[in-house]
């Protein structure tokens, strides 16, 4: 699931509520302090969830470089496409910022993404009347947005992270949306291209790290063999060289320790290649989307 919406709407707090832990950083006021795309995972109610918070894209006026960087990370982290796009909106007035957030979502994901979008209203603790009544008095543009998203919405009170009922009900609505979409994630030609690129880079990095580890291991083994041969020769010579033998044995232990650490390091690198390639900035497909987003500032 990708959490989208303007900064301060409560995306990070909502991510924490869903996961049931403080995974995303938030300020005491509840506004997001996340400055770049961030992914967190967790198991909730038999669901293995991946939540991606992409804040920079939906700010009012990021620089062109920041916009491209955040857009690239958002696409990478959600490739081959999100199962659910969660549009987070703070209860209250439907502002120009929210309207632009919706336009940006469609510029990035495409208008067909509406079928995979659910609106999540935050600050449910501030409701003074029934939510249906609040909706009936909502801005016409918000009503139109709700209609385009199939009337899907949910309300969170992020001050009650221990209220798991609100999370279970939210996930049920997401499941219903997925079933309506044939249990398929949202994708597009852009996402397919990025996924192919990410897999290619994964394979390249994994092969690179494996080859580096093989070379290092061979070098360590060669050096270790020479040391062990020196020890053997010293022991067979019958000479009083106990101190030298001890020093060589310590060198062997040190070589083993170094070799094991390099092995651990590169095995971990191989394991985490997906995360590494997701942090690569994708240049393809960005100019066209970037132009669409820049027009929203005019």
mmCIF file of C-alpha atoms in Angstrom:
data_model
loop_
_atom_site.group_PDB
_atom_site.id
_atom_site.type_symbol
_atom_site.label_atom_id
_atom_site.label_comp_id
_atom_site.label_asym_id
_atom_site.label_seq_id
_atom_site.Cartn_x
_atom_site.Cartn_y
_atom_site.Cartn_z
ATOM 1 C CA UNK A 1 0.000 0.000 0.000
ATOM 2 C CA UNK A 2 1.238 3.455 -0.840
ATOM 3 C CA UNK A 3 0.214 6.327 1.434
ATOM 4 C CA UNK A 4 -0.268 9.549 -0.499
ATOM 5 C CA UNK A 5 -1.479 13.015 0.369
ATOM 6 C CA UNK A 6 -0.077 16.346 1.414
ATOM 7 C CA UNK A 7 2.434 16.707 4.221
ATOM 8 C CA UNK A 8 0.719 16.956 7.596
ATOM 9 C CA UNK A 9 -2.381 15.015 6.572
ATOM 10 C CA UNK A 10 -1.411 12.161 8.884
ATOM 11 C CA UNK A 11 0.164 9.593 6.549
ATOM 12 C CA UNK A 12 2.975 8.597 8.916
ATOM 13 C CA UNK A 13 0.640 8.395 11.903
ATOM 14 C CA UNK A 14 -1.792 6.305 9.869
ATOM 15 C CA UNK A 15 1.048 3.994 8.848
ATOM 16 C CA UNK A 16 1.907 3.542 12.519
ATOM 17 C CA UNK A 17 -1.730 2.853 13.389
ATOM 18 C CA UNK A 18 -1.992 0.212 10.667
ATOM 19 C CA UNK A 19 1.226 -1.550 11.719
ATOM 20 C CA UNK A 20 0.489 -1.120 15.412
ATOM 21 C CA UNK A 21 3.928 0.302 16.180
ATOM 22 C CA UNK A 22 5.928 3.491 15.788
ATOM 23 C CA UNK A 23 7.492 2.619 12.446
ATOM 24 C CA UNK A 24 7.274 6.058 10.814
ATOM 25 C CA UNK A 25 8.557 9.186 12.549
ATOM 26 C CA UNK A 26 5.969 11.828 13.442
ATOM 27 C CA UNK A 27 6.063 15.043 15.431
ATOM 28 C CA UNK A 28 4.048 15.557 18.602
ATOM 29 C CA UNK A 29 1.535 17.543 16.584
ATOM 30 C CA UNK A 30 0.965 14.503 14.386
ATOM 31 C CA UNK A 31 2.352 16.099 11.235
ATOM 32 C CA UNK A 32 4.843 14.087 9.213
ATOM 33 C CA UNK A 33 8.546 14.750 9.518
ATOM 34 C CA UNK A 34 9.344 12.298 6.742
ATOM 35 C CA UNK A 35 11.311 14.077 4.044
ATOM 36 C CA UNK A 36 11.804 11.197 1.628
ATOM 37 C CA UNK A 37 10.064 8.008 0.565
ATOM 38 C CA UNK A 38 10.098 5.385 3.274
ATOM 39 C CA UNK A 39 8.982 1.752 3.319
ATOM 40 C CA UNK A 40 8.004 -0.286 6.376
ATOM 41 C CA UNK A 41 6.729 -3.860 6.553
ATOM 42 C CA UNK A 42 4.728 -5.805 9.103
ATOM 43 C CA UNK A 43 2.220 -8.593 9.603
ATOM 44 C CA UNK A 44 -1.251 -7.440 10.604
ATOM 45 C CA UNK A 45 -4.320 -9.672 10.828
ATOM 46 C CA UNK A 46 -2.833 -12.363 8.547
ATOM 47 C CA UNK A 47 -1.772 -9.692 6.048
ATOM 48 C CA UNK A 48 1.897 -9.226 5.184
ATOM 49 C CA UNK A 49 1.896 -5.493 4.566
ATOM 50 C CA UNK A 50 4.356 -3.191 2.843
ATOM 51 C CA UNK A 51 3.564 0.458 3.483
ATOM 52 C CA UNK A 52 5.270 3.173 1.444
ATOM 53 C CA UNK A 53 5.063 6.822 2.513
ATOM 54 C CA UNK A 54 5.923 9.176 -0.374
ATOM 55 C CA UNK A 55 5.678 12.693 1.066
ATOM 56 C CA UNK A 56 7.806 14.952 -1.137
ATOM 57 C CA UNK A 57 5.773 14.520 -4.313
ATOM 58 C CA UNK A 58 2.659 15.964 -2.720
ATOM 59 C CA UNK A 59 4.168 19.073 -1.140
ATOM 60 C CA UNK A 60 3.080 22.354 -2.641
ATOM 61 C CA UNK A 61 6.292 23.432 -4.324
ATOM 62 C CA UNK A 62 9.276 21.078 -4.222
ATOM 63 C CA UNK A 63 12.206 21.938 -6.471
ATOM 64 C CA UNK A 64 12.446 20.115 -9.790
ATOM 65 C CA UNK A 65 15.361 17.980 -8.545
ATOM 66 C CA UNK A 66 13.529 17.073 -5.338
ATOM 67 C CA UNK A 67 10.403 16.281 -7.327
ATOM 68 C CA UNK A 68 12.258 13.911 -9.667
ATOM 69 C CA UNK A 69 14.103 12.253 -6.784
ATOM 70 C CA UNK A 70 10.956 11.597 -4.746
ATOM 71 C CA UNK A 71 8.983 10.543 -7.808
ATOM 72 C CA UNK A 72 11.713 8.092 -8.766
ATOM 73 C CA UNK A 73 11.799 6.559 -5.266
ATOM 74 C CA UNK A 74 8.013 6.343 -5.113
ATOM 75 C CA UNK A 75 7.878 4.476 -8.417
ATOM 76 C CA UNK A 76 10.738 2.171 -7.389
ATOM 77 C CA UNK A 77 9.319 1.299 -3.985
ATOM 78 C CA UNK A 78 5.849 0.553 -5.336
ATOM 79 C CA UNK A 79 6.901 -1.354 -8.494
ATOM 80 C CA UNK A 80 5.508 -3.474 -10.096
ATOM 81 C CA UNK A 81 2.535 -1.491 -8.747
ATOM 82 C CA UNK A 82 0.628 -0.955 -5.489
ATOM 83 C CA UNK A 83 -2.291 -3.131 -4.445
ATOM 84 C CA UNK A 84 -3.867 -0.112 -2.783
ATOM 85 C CA UNK A 85 -3.390 3.639 -3.056
ATOM 86 C CA UNK A 86 -4.410 5.185 0.256
ATOM 87 C CA UNK A 87 -5.226 8.871 -0.151
ATOM 88 C CA UNK A 88 -4.891 10.402 3.317
ATOM 89 C CA UNK A 89 -6.957 13.526 3.975
ATOM 90 C CA UNK A 90 -7.358 15.365 7.249
ATOM 91 C CA UNK A 91 -10.957 15.869 8.318
ATOM 92 C CA UNK A 92 -12.110 19.408 7.658
ATOM 93 C CA UNK A 93 -11.995 21.614 4.611
ATOM 94 C CA UNK A 94 -11.066 20.019 1.290
ATOM 95 C CA UNK A 95 -8.318 22.467 0.402
ATOM 96 C CA UNK A 96 -6.537 23.345 -2.820
ATOM 97 C CA UNK A 97 -3.584 21.275 -1.576
ATOM 98 C CA UNK A 98 -5.766 18.168 -1.387
ATOM 99 C CA UNK A 99 -7.116 18.830 -4.868
ATOM 100 C CA UNK A 100 -3.594 19.128 -6.226
ATOM 101 C CA UNK A 101 -2.602 15.926 -4.433
ATOM 102 C CA UNK A 102 -5.328 14.108 -6.337
ATOM 103 C CA UNK A 103 -4.139 15.632 -9.612
ATOM 104 C CA UNK A 104 -0.581 14.539 -8.843
ATOM 105 C CA UNK A 105 -1.703 10.990 -8.077
ATOM 106 C CA UNK A 106 -3.395 10.781 -11.441
ATOM 107 C CA UNK A 107 -0.369 12.337 -13.175
ATOM 108 C CA UNK A 108 1.912 9.694 -11.667
ATOM 109 C CA UNK A 109 -0.289 6.606 -11.539
ATOM 110 C CA UNK A 110 -2.866 7.432 -14.212
ATOM 111 C CA UNK A 111 -6.615 8.012 -13.906
ATOM 112 C CA UNK A 112 -7.329 4.267 -13.866
ATOM 113 C CA UNK A 113 -5.662 4.242 -10.443
ATOM 114 C CA UNK A 114 -8.994 5.477 -9.016
ATOM 115 C CA UNK A 115 -10.165 1.846 -8.980
ATOM 116 C CA UNK A 116 -7.324 1.032 -6.587
ATOM 117 C CA UNK A 117 -7.745 4.086 -4.368
ATOM 118 C CA UNK A 118 -9.376 4.333 -0.943
ATOM 119 C CA UNK A 119 -9.655 7.604 0.967
ATOM 120 C CA UNK A 120 -8.486 7.571 4.573
ATOM 121 C CA UNK A 121 -9.713 10.466 6.695
ATOM 122 C CA UNK A 122 -7.596 11.244 9.754
ATOM 123 C CA UNK A 123 -8.276 13.118 13.013
ATOM 124 C CA UNK A 124 -11.394 11.062 13.651
ATOM 125 C CA UNK A 125 -11.065 12.101 17.304
ATOM 126 C CA UNK A 126 -12.130 15.620 16.287
ATOM 127 C CA UNK A 127 -15.526 14.535 14.955
ATOM 128 C CA UNK A 128 -18.301 16.420 16.702
ATOM 129 C CA UNK A 129 -21.102 14.736 14.774
ATOM 130 C CA UNK A 130 -21.697 11.582 12.769
ATOM 131 C CA UNK A 131 -19.337 11.168 9.833
ATOM 132 C CA UNK A 132 -22.201 10.675 7.375
ATOM 133 C CA UNK A 133 -23.478 14.099 8.408
ATOM 134 C CA UNK A 134 -19.993 15.542 7.914
ATOM 135 C CA UNK A 135 -19.829 14.032 4.422
ATOM 136 C CA UNK A 136 -23.227 15.421 3.471
ATOM 137 C CA UNK A 137 -21.842 18.903 4.195
ATOM 138 C CA UNK A 138 -18.520 18.269 2.440
ATOM 139 C CA UNK A 139 -17.069 20.297 -0.429
ATOM 140 C CA UNK A 140 -18.553 19.302 -3.828
ATOM 141 C CA UNK A 141 -15.070 18.434 -5.120
ATOM 142 C CA UNK A 142 -14.579 16.016 -2.213
ATOM 143 C CA UNK A 143 -17.913 14.350 -2.977
ATOM 144 C CA UNK A 144 -16.858 14.037 -6.609
ATOM 145 C CA UNK A 145 -13.551 12.512 -5.527
ATOM 146 C CA UNK A 146 -15.341 9.992 -3.311
ATOM 147 C CA UNK A 147 -17.573 9.030 -6.207
ATOM 148 C CA UNK A 148 -14.593 8.544 -8.549
ATOM 149 C CA UNK A 149 -13.034 6.225 -5.942
ATOM 150 C CA UNK A 150 -16.143 4.079 -5.778
ATOM 151 C CA UNK A 151 -17.329 5.658 -2.530
ATOM 152 C CA UNK A 152 -14.497 3.943 -0.618
ATOM 153 C CA UNK A 153 -13.370 5.672 2.550
ATOM 154 C CA UNK A 154 -12.454 5.014 6.146
ATOM 155 C CA UNK A 155 -11.847 7.154 9.242
ATOM 156 C CA UNK A 156 -8.866 6.798 11.592
ATOM 157 C CA UNK A 157 -8.333 8.106 15.090
ATOM 158 C CA UNK A 158 -4.550 7.946 15.210
ATOM 159 C CA UNK A 159 -4.515 8.846 18.904
ATOM 160 C CA UNK A 160 -5.783 5.303 19.533
ATOM 161 C CA UNK A 161 -3.162 3.041 17.984
ATOM 162 C CA UNK A 162 -4.406 0.262 20.283
ATOM 163 C CA UNK A 163 -7.871 0.402 18.689
ATOM 164 C CA UNK A 164 -7.282 -2.504 16.330
ATOM 165 C CA UNK A 165 -10.942 -2.630 15.316
ATOM 166 C CA UNK A 166 -10.521 0.485 13.141
ATOM 167 C CA UNK A 167 -7.520 -1.173 11.450
ATOM 168 C CA UNK A 168 -9.357 -4.460 10.884
ATOM 169 C CA UNK A 169 -12.297 -2.617 9.332
ATOM 170 C CA UNK A 170 -9.909 -0.639 7.125
ATOM 171 C CA UNK A 171 -8.179 -3.809 5.904
ATOM 172 C CA UNK A 172 -11.554 -5.403 5.186
ATOM 173 C CA UNK A 173 -12.398 -2.465 2.926
ATOM 174 C CA UNK A 174 -9.024 -2.772 1.204
ATOM 175 C CA UNK A 175 -9.651 -6.512 0.718
ATOM 176 C CA UNK A 176 -13.058 -5.759 -0.793
ATOM 177 C CA UNK A 177 -11.429 -3.291 -3.178
ATOM 178 C CA UNK A 178 -8.819 -5.883 -4.159
ATOM 179 C CA UNK A 179 -11.495 -8.504 -4.836
ATOM 180 C CA UNK A 180 -13.304 -6.032 -7.090
ATOM 181 C CA UNK A 181 -10.032 -5.621 -8.995
ATOM 182 C CA UNK A 182 -9.546 -9.358 -9.394
ATOM 183 C CA UNK A 183 -7.001 -9.445 -6.551
ATOM 184 C CA UNK A 184 -4.545 -7.716 -8.882
ATOM 185 C CA UNK A 185 -2.262 -4.829 -8.023
ATOM 186 C CA UNK A 186 -2.445 -1.616 -10.021
ATOM 187 C CA UNK A 187 0.165 -1.372 -12.732
ATOM 188 C CA UNK A 188 0.930 0.411 -15.997
ATOM 189 C CA UNK A 189 3.502 0.332 -18.779
ATOM 190 C CA UNK A 190 5.668 2.636 -16.683
ATOM 191 C CA UNK A 191 5.561 0.353 -13.638
ATOM 192 C CA UNK A 192 6.208 -2.723 -15.781
ATOM 193 C CA UNK A 193 9.246 -1.055 -17.318
ATOM 194 C CA UNK A 194 10.576 -0.016 -13.901
ATOM 195 C CA UNK A 195 10.043 -3.508 -12.476
ATOM 196 C CA UNK A 196 12.002 -5.027 -15.362
ATOM 197 C CA UNK A 197 14.768 -2.493 -14.765
ATOM 198 C CA UNK A 198 14.834 -3.220 -11.011
ATOM 199 C CA UNK A 199 15.025 -6.984 -11.558
ATOM 200 C CA UNK A 200 17.859 -6.516 -14.043
ATOM 201 C CA UNK A 201 19.769 -4.343 -11.572
ATOM 202 C CA UNK A 202 19.077 -6.884 -8.801
ATOM 203 C CA UNK A 203 20.626 -9.651 -10.883
ATOM 204 C CA UNK A 204 23.609 -7.471 -11.805
ATOM 205 C CA UNK A 205 24.291 -6.497 -8.185
ATOM 206 C CA UNK A 206 23.785 -10.026 -6.872
ATOM 207 C CA UNK A 207 26.207 -11.362 -9.506
ATOM 208 C CA UNK A 208 28.701 -8.583 -8.724
ATOM 209 C CA UNK A 209 28.615 -9.229 -4.970
ATOM 210 C CA UNK A 210 28.822 -13.001 -5.424
ATOM 211 C CA UNK A 211 31.861 -12.656 -7.701
ATOM 212 C CA UNK A 212 33.525 -10.228 -5.280
ATOM 213 C CA UNK A 213 32.914 -12.631 -2.399
ATOM 214 C CA UNK A 214 34.325 -15.563 -4.407
ATOM 215 C CA UNK A 215 37.512 -13.623 -5.210
ATOM 216 C CA UNK A 216 37.961 -12.469 -1.615
ATOM 217 C CA UNK A 217 37.358 -15.971 -0.275
ATOM 218 C CA UNK A 218 39.884 -17.438 -2.724
ATOM 219 C CA UNK A 219 42.463 -14.823 -1.688
ATOM 220 C CA UNK A 220 41.852 -15.451 2.024
ATOM 221 C CA UNK A 221 42.094 -19.216 1.531
ATOM 222 C CA UNK A 222 45.361 -18.857 -0.392
ATOM 223 C CA UNK A 223 46.897 -16.669 2.327
ATOM 224 C CA UNK A 224 45.583 -18.995 5.033
ATOM 225 C CA UNK A 225 47.056 -22.045 3.260
ATOM 226 C CA UNK A 226 50.493 -20.382 3.099
ATOM 227 C CA UNK A 227 50.341 -19.543 6.804
ATOM 228 C CA UNK A 228 49.282 -23.079 7.719
ATOM 229 C CA UNK A 229 52.134 -24.473 5.579
ATOM 230 C CA UNK A 230 54.620 -22.223 7.399
ATOM 231 C CA UNK A 231 53.280 -23.495 10.705
ATOM 232 C CA UNK A 232 53.603 -27.112 9.562
ATOM 233 C CA UNK A 233 57.199 -26.589 8.411
ATOM 234 C CA UNK A 234 58.153 -24.914 11.672
ATOM 235 C CA UNK A 235 56.653 -27.755 13.705
ATOM 236 C CA UNK A 236 58.472 -30.376 11.598
ATOM 237 C CA UNK A 237 61.820 -28.578 11.794
ATOM 238 C CA UNK A 238 62.098 -29.315 15.484
ATOM 239 C CA UNK A 239 63.445 -25.868 16.098
ATOM 240 C CA UNK A 240 62.452 -23.837 19.111
ATOM 241 C CA UNK A 241 60.103 -21.484 17.354
ATOM 242 C CA UNK A 242 57.014 -21.719 19.538
ATOM 243 C CA UNK A 243 56.541 -17.954 19.589
ATOM 244 C CA UNK A 244 56.659 -17.760 15.792
ATOM 245 C CA UNK A 245 54.183 -20.619 15.513
ATOM 246 C CA UNK A 246 51.874 -18.878 17.966
ATOM 247 C CA UNK A 247 52.051 -15.664 15.960
ATOM 248 C CA UNK A 248 51.237 -17.496 12.741
ATOM 249 C CA UNK A 249 48.323 -19.312 14.365
ATOM 250 C CA UNK A 250 46.969 -15.973 15.522
ATOM 251 C CA UNK A 251 47.279 -14.684 11.961
ATOM 252 C CA UNK A 252 45.262 -17.667 10.739
ATOM 253 C CA UNK A 253 42.525 -16.904 13.268
ATOM 254 C CA UNK A 254 42.577 -13.269 12.163
ATOM 255 C CA UNK A 255 42.278 -14.299 8.501
ATOM 256 C CA UNK A 256 39.296 -16.503 9.360
ATOM 257 C CA UNK A 257 37.680 -13.636 11.230
ATOM 258 C CA UNK A 258 38.211 -11.221 8.344
ATOM 259 C CA UNK A 259 36.998 -13.747 5.792
ATOM 260 C CA UNK A 260 33.837 -14.453 7.801
ATOM 261 C CA UNK A 261 33.054 -10.755 8.092
ATOM 262 C CA UNK A 262 33.464 -10.168 4.355
ATOM 263 C CA UNK A 263 31.279 -13.207 3.735
ATOM 264 C CA UNK A 264 28.598 -11.903 6.113
ATOM 265 C CA UNK A 265 28.767 -8.425 4.551
ATOM 266 C CA UNK A 266 28.372 -9.547 0.940
ATOM 267 C CA UNK A 267 25.760 -12.190 1.743
ATOM 268 C CA UNK A 268 23.751 -9.418 3.410
ATOM 269 C CA UNK A 269 24.300 -7.189 0.367
ATOM 270 C CA UNK A 270 22.999 -9.981 -1.881
ATOM 271 C CA UNK A 271 19.988 -10.390 0.387
ATOM 272 C CA UNK A 272 19.150 -6.677 0.280
ATOM 273 C CA UNK A 273 19.721 -5.936 -3.402
ATOM 274 C CA UNK A 274 16.039 -5.132 -3.913
ATOM 275 C CA UNK A 275 16.191 -2.359 -1.329
ATOM 276 C CA UNK A 276 19.405 -1.055 -2.889
ATOM 277 C CA UNK A 277 18.012 -0.881 -6.413
ATOM 278 C CA UNK A 278 14.822 0.767 -5.149
ATOM 279 C CA UNK A 279 16.982 3.673 -4.004
ATOM 280 C CA UNK A 280 18.323 4.088 -7.548
ATOM 281 C CA UNK A 281 16.867 7.090 -9.331
ATOM 282 C CA UNK A 282 14.945 6.075 -12.432
ATOM 283 C CA UNK A 283 15.522 8.521 -15.268
ATOM 284 C CA UNK A 284 13.298 6.806 -17.810
ATOM 285 C CA UNK A 285 9.627 7.839 -17.819
ATOM 286 C CA UNK A 286 10.299 10.771 -15.471
ATOM 287 C CA UNK A 287 10.394 13.705 -17.920
ATOM 288 C CA UNK A 288 6.829 13.181 -19.141
ATOM 289 C CA UNK A 289 5.406 12.781 -15.623
ATOM 290 C CA UNK A 290 7.544 15.626 -14.320
ATOM 291 C CA UNK A 291 6.114 17.971 -16.958
ATOM 292 C CA UNK A 292 2.587 16.977 -15.933
ATOM 293 C CA UNK A 293 3.348 17.694 -12.286
ATOM 294 C CA UNK A 294 5.069 20.992 -12.985
ATOM 295 C CA UNK A 295 1.953 22.217 -14.808
ATOM 296 C CA UNK A 296 0.041 21.798 -11.549
ATOM 297 C CA UNK A 297 2.135 24.582 -9.982
ATOM 298 C CA UNK A 298 1.268 27.096 -12.721
#
